[in-house]
Coordinates of N, CA and C and ligand atoms in Angstrom, one line a residue:
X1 N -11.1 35.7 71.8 CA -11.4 37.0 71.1 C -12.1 37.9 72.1
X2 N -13.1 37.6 72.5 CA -13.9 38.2 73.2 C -13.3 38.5 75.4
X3 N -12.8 37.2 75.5 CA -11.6 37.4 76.5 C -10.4 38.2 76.2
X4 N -10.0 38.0 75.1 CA -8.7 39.1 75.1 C -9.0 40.6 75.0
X5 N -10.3 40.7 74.5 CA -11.3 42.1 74.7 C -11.3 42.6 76.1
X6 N -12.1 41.7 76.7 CA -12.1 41.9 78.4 C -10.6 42.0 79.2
X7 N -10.0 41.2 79.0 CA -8.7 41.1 79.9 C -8.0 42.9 78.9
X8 N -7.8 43.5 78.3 CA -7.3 44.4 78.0 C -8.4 45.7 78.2
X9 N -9.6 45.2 78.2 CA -10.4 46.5 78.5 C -10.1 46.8 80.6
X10 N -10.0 45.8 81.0 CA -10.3 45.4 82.5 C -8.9 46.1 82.9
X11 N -7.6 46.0 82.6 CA -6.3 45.7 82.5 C -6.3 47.5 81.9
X12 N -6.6 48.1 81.2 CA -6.8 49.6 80.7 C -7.3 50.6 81.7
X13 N -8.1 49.9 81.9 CA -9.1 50.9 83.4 C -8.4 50.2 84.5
X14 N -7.9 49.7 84.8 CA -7.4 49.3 86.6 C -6.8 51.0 86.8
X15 N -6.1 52.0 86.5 CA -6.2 52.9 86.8 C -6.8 53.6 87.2
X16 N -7.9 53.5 86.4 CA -9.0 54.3 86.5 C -10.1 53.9 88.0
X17 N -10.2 52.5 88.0 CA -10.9 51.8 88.8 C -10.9 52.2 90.2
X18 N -9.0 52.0 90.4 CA -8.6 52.0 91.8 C -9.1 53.5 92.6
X19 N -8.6 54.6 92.1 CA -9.0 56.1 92.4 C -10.1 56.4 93.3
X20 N -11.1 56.2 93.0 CA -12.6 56.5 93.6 C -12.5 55.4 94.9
X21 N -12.1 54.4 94.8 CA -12.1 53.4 96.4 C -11.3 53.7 97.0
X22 N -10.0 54.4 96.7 CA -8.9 54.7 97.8 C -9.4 56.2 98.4
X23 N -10.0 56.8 97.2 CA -11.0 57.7 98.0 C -11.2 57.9 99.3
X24 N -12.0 56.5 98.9 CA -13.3 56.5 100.2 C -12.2 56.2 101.3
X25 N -11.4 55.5 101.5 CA -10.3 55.3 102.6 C -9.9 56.5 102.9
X26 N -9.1 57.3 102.0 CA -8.1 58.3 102.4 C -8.9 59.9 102.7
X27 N -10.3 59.5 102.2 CA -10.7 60.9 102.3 C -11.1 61.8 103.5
X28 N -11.3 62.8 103.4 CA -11.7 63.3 104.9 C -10.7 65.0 104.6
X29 N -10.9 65.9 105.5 CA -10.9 67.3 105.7 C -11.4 67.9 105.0
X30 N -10.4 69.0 104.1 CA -11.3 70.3 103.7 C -12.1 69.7 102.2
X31 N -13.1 69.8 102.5 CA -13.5 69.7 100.7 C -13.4 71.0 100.2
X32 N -13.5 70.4 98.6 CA -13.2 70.6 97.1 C -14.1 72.4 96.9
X33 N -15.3 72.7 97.6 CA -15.8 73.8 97.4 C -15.7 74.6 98.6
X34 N -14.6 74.2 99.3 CA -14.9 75.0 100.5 C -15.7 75.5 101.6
X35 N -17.2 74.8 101.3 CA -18.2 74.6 102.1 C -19.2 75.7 101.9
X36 N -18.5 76.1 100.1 CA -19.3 77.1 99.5 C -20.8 76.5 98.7
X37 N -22.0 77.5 98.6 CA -23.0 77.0 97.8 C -23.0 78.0 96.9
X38 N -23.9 76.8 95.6 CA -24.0 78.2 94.5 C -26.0 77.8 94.3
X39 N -26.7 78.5 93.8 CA -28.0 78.4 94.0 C -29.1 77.7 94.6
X40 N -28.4 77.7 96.3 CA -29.1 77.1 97.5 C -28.6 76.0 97.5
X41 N -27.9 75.2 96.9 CA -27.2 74.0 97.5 C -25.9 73.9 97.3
X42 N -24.7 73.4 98.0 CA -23.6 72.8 97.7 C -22.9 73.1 96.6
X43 N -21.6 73.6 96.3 CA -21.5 73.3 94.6 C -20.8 72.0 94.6
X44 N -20.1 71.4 95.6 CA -19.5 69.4 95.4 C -20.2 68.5 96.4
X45 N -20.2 69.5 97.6 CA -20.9 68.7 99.5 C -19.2 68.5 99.4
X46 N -19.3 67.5 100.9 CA -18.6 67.5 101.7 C -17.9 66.0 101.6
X47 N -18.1 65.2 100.6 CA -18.1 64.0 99.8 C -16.7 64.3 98.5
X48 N -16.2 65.5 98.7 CA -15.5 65.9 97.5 C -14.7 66.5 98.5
X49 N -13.2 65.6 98.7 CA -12.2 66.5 99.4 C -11.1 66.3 98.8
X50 N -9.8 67.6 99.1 CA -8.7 68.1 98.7 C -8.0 66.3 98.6
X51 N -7.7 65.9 99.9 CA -7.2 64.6 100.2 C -7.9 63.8 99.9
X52 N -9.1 63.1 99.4 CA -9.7 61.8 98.6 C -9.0 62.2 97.0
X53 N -9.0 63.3 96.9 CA -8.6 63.3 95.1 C -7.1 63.1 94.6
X54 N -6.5 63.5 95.6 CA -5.2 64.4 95.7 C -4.4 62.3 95.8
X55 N -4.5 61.4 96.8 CA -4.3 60.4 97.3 C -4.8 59.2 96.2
X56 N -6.5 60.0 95.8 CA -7.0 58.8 95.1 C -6.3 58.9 93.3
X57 N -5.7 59.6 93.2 CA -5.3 60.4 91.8 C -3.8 59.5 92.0
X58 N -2.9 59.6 93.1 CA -1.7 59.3 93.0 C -1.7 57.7 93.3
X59 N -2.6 57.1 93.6 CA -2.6 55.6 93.9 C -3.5 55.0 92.3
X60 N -3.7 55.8 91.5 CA -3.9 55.0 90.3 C -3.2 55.8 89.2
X61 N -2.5 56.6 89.3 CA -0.6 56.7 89.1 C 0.2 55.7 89.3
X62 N 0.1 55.5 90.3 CA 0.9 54.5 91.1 C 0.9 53.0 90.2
X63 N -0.4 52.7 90.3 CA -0.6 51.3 89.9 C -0.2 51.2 88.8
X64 N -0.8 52.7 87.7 CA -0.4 52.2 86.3 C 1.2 51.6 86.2
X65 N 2.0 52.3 87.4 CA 3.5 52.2 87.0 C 3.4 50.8 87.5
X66 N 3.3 50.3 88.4 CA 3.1 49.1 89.4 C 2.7 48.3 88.2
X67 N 1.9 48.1 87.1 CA 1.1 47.2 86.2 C 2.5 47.3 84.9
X68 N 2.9 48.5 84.6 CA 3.9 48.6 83.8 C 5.7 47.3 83.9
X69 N 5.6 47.3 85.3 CA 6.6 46.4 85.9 C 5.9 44.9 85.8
X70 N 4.7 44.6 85.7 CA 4.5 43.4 85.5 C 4.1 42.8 84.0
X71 N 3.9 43.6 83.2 CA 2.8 43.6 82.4 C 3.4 42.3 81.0
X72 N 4.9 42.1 81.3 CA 5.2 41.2 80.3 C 4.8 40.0 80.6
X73 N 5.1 39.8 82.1 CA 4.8 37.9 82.5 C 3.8 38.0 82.6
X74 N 2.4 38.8 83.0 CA 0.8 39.0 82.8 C 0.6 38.4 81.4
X75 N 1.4 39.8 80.4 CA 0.7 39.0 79.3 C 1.1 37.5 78.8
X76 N 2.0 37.4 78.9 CA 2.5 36.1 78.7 C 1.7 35.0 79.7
X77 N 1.6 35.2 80.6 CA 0.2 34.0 81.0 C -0.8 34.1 80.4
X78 N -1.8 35.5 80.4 CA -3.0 35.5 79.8 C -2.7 35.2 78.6
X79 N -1.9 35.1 77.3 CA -1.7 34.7 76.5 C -2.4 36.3 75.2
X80 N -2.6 37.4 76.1 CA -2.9 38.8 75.6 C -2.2 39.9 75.6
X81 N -1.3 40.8 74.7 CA -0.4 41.7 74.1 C -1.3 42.7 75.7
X82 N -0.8 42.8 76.8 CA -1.7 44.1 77.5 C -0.9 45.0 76.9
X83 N -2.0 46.3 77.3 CA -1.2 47.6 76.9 C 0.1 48.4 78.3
X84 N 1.0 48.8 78.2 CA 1.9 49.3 78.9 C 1.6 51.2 79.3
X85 N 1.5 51.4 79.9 CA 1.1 53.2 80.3 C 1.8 54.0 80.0
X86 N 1.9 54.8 79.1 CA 2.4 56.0 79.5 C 1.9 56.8 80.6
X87 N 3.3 57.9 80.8 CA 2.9 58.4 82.2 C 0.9 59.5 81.8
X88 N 1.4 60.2 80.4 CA -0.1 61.0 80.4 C -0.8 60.0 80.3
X89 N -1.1 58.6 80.0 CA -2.2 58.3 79.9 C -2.6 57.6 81.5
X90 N -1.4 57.6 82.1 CA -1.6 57.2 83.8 C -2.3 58.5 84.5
X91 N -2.3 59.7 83.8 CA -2.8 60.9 84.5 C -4.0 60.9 84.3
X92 N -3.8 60.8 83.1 CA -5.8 61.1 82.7 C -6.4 59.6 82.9
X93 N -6.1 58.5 83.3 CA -7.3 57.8 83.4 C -7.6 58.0 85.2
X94 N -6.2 58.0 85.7 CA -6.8 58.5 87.2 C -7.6 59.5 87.9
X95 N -6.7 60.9 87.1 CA -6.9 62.1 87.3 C -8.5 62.2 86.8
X96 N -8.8 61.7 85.5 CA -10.0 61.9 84.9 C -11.0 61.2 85.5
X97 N -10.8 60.2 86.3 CA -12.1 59.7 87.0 C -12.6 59.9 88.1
X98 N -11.2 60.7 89.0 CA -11.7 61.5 90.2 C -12.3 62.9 89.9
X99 N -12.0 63.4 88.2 CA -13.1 64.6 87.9 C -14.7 64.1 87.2
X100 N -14.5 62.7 87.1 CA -15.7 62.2 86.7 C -16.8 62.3 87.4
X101 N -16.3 62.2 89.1 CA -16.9 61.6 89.8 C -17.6 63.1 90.3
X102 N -16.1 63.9 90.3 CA -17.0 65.3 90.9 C -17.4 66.2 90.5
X103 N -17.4 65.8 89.2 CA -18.5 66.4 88.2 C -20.0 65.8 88.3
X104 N -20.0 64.3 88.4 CA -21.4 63.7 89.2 C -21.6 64.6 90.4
X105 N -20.9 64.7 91.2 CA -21.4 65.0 92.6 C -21.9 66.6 92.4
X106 N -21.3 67.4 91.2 CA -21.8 69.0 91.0 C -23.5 68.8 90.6
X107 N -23.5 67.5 89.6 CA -24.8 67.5 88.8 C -25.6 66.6 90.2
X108 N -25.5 66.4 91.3 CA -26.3 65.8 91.8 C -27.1 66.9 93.1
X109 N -25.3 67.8 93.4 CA -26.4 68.8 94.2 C -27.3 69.4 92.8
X110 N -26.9 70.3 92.0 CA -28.2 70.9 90.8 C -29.4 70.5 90.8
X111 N -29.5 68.9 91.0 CA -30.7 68.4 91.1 C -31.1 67.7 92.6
X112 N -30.8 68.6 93.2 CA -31.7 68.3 94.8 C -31.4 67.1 95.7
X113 N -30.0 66.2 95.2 CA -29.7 65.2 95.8 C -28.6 65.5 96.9
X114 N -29.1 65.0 98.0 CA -28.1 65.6 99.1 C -26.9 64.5 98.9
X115 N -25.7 64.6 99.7 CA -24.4 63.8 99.9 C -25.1 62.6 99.9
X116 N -24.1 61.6 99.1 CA -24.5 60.4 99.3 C -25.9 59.5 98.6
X117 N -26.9 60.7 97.9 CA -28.2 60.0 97.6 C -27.5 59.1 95.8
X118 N -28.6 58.5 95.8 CA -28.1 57.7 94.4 C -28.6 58.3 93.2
X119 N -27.8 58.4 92.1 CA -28.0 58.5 91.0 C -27.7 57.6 90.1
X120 N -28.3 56.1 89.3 CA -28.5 55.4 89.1 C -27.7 56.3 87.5
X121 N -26.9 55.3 86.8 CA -26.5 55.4 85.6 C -25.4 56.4 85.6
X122 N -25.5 57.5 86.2 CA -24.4 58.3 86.3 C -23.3 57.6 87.2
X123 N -23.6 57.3 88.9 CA -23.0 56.5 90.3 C -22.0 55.5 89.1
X124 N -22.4 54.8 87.8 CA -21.7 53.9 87.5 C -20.9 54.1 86.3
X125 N -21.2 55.4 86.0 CA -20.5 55.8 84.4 C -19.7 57.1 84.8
X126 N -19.8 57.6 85.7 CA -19.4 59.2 85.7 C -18.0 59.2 85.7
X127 N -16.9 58.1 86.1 CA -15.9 58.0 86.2 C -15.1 57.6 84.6
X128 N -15.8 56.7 84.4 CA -15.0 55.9 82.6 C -15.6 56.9 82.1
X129 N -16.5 57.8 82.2 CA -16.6 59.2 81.1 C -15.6 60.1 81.3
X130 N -15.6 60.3 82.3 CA -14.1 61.0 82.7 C -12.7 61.0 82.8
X131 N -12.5 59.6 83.0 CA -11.1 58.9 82.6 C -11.1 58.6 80.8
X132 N -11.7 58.1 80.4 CA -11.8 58.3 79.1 C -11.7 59.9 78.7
X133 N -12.2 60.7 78.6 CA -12.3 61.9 78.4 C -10.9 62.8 78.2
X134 N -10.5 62.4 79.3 CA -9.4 63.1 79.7 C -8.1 61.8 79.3
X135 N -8.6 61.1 79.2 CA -7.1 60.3 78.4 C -6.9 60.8 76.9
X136 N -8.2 60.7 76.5 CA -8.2 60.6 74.8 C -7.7 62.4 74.6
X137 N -7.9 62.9 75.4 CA -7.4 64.2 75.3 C -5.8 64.6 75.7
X138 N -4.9 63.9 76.7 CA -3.9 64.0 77.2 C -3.3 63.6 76.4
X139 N -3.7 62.3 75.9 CA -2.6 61.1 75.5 C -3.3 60.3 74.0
X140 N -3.7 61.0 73.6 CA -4.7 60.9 71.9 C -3.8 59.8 71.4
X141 N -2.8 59.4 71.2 CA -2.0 58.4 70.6 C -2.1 57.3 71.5
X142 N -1.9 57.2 72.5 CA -2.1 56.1 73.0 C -3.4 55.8 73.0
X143 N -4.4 56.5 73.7 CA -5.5 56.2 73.6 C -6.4 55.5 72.5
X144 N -5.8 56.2 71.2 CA -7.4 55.7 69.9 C -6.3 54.3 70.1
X145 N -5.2 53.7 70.6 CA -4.2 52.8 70.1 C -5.2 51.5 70.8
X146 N -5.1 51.8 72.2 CA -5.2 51.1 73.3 C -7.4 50.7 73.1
X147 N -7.6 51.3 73.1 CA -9.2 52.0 73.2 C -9.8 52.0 71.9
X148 N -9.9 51.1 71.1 CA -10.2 50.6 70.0 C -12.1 50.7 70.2
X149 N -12.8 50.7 69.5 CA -14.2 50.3 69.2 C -14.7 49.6 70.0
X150 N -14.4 47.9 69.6 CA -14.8 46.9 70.6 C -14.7 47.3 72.0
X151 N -12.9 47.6 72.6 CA -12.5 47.6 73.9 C -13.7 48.7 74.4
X152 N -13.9 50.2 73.9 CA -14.9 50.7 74.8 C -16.2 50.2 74.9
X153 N -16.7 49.3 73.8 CA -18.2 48.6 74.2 C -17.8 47.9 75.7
X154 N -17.1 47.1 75.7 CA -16.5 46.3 77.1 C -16.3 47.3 77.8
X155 N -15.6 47.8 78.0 CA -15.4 48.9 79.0 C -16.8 49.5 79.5
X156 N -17.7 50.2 78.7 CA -18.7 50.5 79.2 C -19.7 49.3 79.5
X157 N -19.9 48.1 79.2 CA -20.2 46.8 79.4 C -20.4 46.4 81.0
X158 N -19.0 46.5 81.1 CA -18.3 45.7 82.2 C -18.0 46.3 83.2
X159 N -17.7 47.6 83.1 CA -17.5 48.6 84.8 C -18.9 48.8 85.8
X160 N -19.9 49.0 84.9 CA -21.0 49.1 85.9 C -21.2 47.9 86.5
X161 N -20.8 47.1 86.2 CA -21.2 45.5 87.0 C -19.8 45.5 88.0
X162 N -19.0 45.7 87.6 CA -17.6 46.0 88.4 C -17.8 46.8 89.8
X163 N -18.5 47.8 88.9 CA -18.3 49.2 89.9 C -19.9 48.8 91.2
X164 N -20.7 48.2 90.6 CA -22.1 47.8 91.8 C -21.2 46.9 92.9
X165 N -20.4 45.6 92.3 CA -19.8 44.9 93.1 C -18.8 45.4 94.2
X166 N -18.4 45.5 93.9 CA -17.0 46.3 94.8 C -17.7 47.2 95.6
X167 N -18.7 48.3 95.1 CA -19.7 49.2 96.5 C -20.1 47.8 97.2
X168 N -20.6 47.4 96.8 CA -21.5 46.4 97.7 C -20.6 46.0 99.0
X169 N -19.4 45.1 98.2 CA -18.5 44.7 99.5 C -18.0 45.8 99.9
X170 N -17.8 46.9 99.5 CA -17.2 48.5 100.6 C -18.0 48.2 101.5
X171 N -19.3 48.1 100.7 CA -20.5 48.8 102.3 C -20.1 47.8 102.8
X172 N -20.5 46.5 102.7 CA -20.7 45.2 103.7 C -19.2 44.8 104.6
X173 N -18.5 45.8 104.2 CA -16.8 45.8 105.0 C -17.1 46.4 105.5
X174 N -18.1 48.0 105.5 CA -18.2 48.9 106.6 C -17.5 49.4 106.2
X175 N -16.4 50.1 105.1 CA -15.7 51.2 104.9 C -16.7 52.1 103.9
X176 N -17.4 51.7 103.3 CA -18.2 52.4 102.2 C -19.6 53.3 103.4
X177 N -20.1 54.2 103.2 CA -21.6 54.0 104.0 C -23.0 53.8 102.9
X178 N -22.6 54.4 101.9 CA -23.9 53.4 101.1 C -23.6 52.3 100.0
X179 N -24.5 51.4 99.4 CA -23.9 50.3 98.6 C -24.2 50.7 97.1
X180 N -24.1 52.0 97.0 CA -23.8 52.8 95.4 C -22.3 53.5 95.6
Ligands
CTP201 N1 -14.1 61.0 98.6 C1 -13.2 62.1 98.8 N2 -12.9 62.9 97.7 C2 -13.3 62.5 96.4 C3 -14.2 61.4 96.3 C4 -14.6 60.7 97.4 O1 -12.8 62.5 99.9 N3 -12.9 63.3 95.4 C5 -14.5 60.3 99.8 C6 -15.5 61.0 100.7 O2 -15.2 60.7 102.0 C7 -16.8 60.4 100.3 C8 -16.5 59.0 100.0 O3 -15.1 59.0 99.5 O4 -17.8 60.6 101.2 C9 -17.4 58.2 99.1 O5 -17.3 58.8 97.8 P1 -18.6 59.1 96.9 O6 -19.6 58.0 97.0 O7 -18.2 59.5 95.6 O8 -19.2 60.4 97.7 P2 -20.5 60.7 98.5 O9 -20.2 60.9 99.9 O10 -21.5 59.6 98.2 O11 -21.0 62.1 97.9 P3 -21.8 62.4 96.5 O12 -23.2 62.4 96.8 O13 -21.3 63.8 96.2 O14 -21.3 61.4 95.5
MG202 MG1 -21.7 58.2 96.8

């Protein structure tokens, strides 16, 4: 019960997951504000670019379709009904988590944090608020289908422990530069 919770809350967000780390690989040139400020600081920094979103958006596109081609013999081992993607709900969990993030990164210059400083509870939620958000809005049928009650307890449960791990080994790989 509580495993088939996890394997389809975990298996729902892998779209969403992958976006923000391919990020940090692909990202680099112009950012997202143009290197514009709006009341003395930054309105994204230089941490929010055309090409991290643009790359990181279409590689968790990608997977949902990639997970769609597997998802029968998955479930059939895990012995759990996974859910299969529509294309809108492939958009907004991707798309929505790379606006998750840079909508964190708007609220962190606001409050005086340069590129890169940590914001504890946002750093680990800012994305499943925004992939959520923007799914339940794109793809409302699939969504309340997939994304039941329990599965979002799990989901917000289990990504911050997801999402600390994975920085951790970014950093300790040396592709990440801090371990948030
Ligand atoms: N990145 C990107 N475009 C995005 C998100 C991330 O290019 N939309 C890349 C940037 O190179 C960024 C790195 O991924 O530096 C790490 O992402 P993140 O930790 O979200 O950004 P920070 O540099 O820490 O900036 P911020 O303080 O705004 O979160
Ligand atoms: Mg950061």
């Amino acid at each position: 019960m509580v495993g088939s919770l996890i394997a389809t809350a975990f298996w729902a967000m892998l779209p969403a997951y992958v976006p923000n780390n391919v990020a940090v690989l692909a990202g680099g040139g112009r950012p997202i504000d143009g290197g514009r400020e709006w009341r003395g600081a930054r309105v994204l920094g230089n941490g929010k670019t055309w090409r991290g979103t643009a790359v990181g958006t279409a590689a968790g596109v990608g997977l949902a379709l990639l997970l769609n081609g597997i998802v029968d013999p998955i479930s059939a081992t895990v012995g759990v009904d996974l859910p299969t993607f529509d294309l809108r709900a492939a958009v907004g969990l991707a798309f929505g988590a790379m606006c998750g993030d840079i909508g964190a990164s708007f609220l962190k210059r606001r409050s005086g944090r340069e590129r890169g400083a940590a914001f504890p509870g946002l750093d680990q939620l800012d994305f499943v608020i925004g992939a959520l958000f923007l799914t339940f809005l794109v793809a409302p049928g699939w969504a309340t289908g997939v994304f039941t009650r329990p599965v979002l307890v799990v989901v917000v449960v289990i990504t911050p422990v997801l999402h600390v791990a994975t920085n951790v080994v970014a950093y300790a790989l040396g592709v990440k530069n801090e371990p948030w």
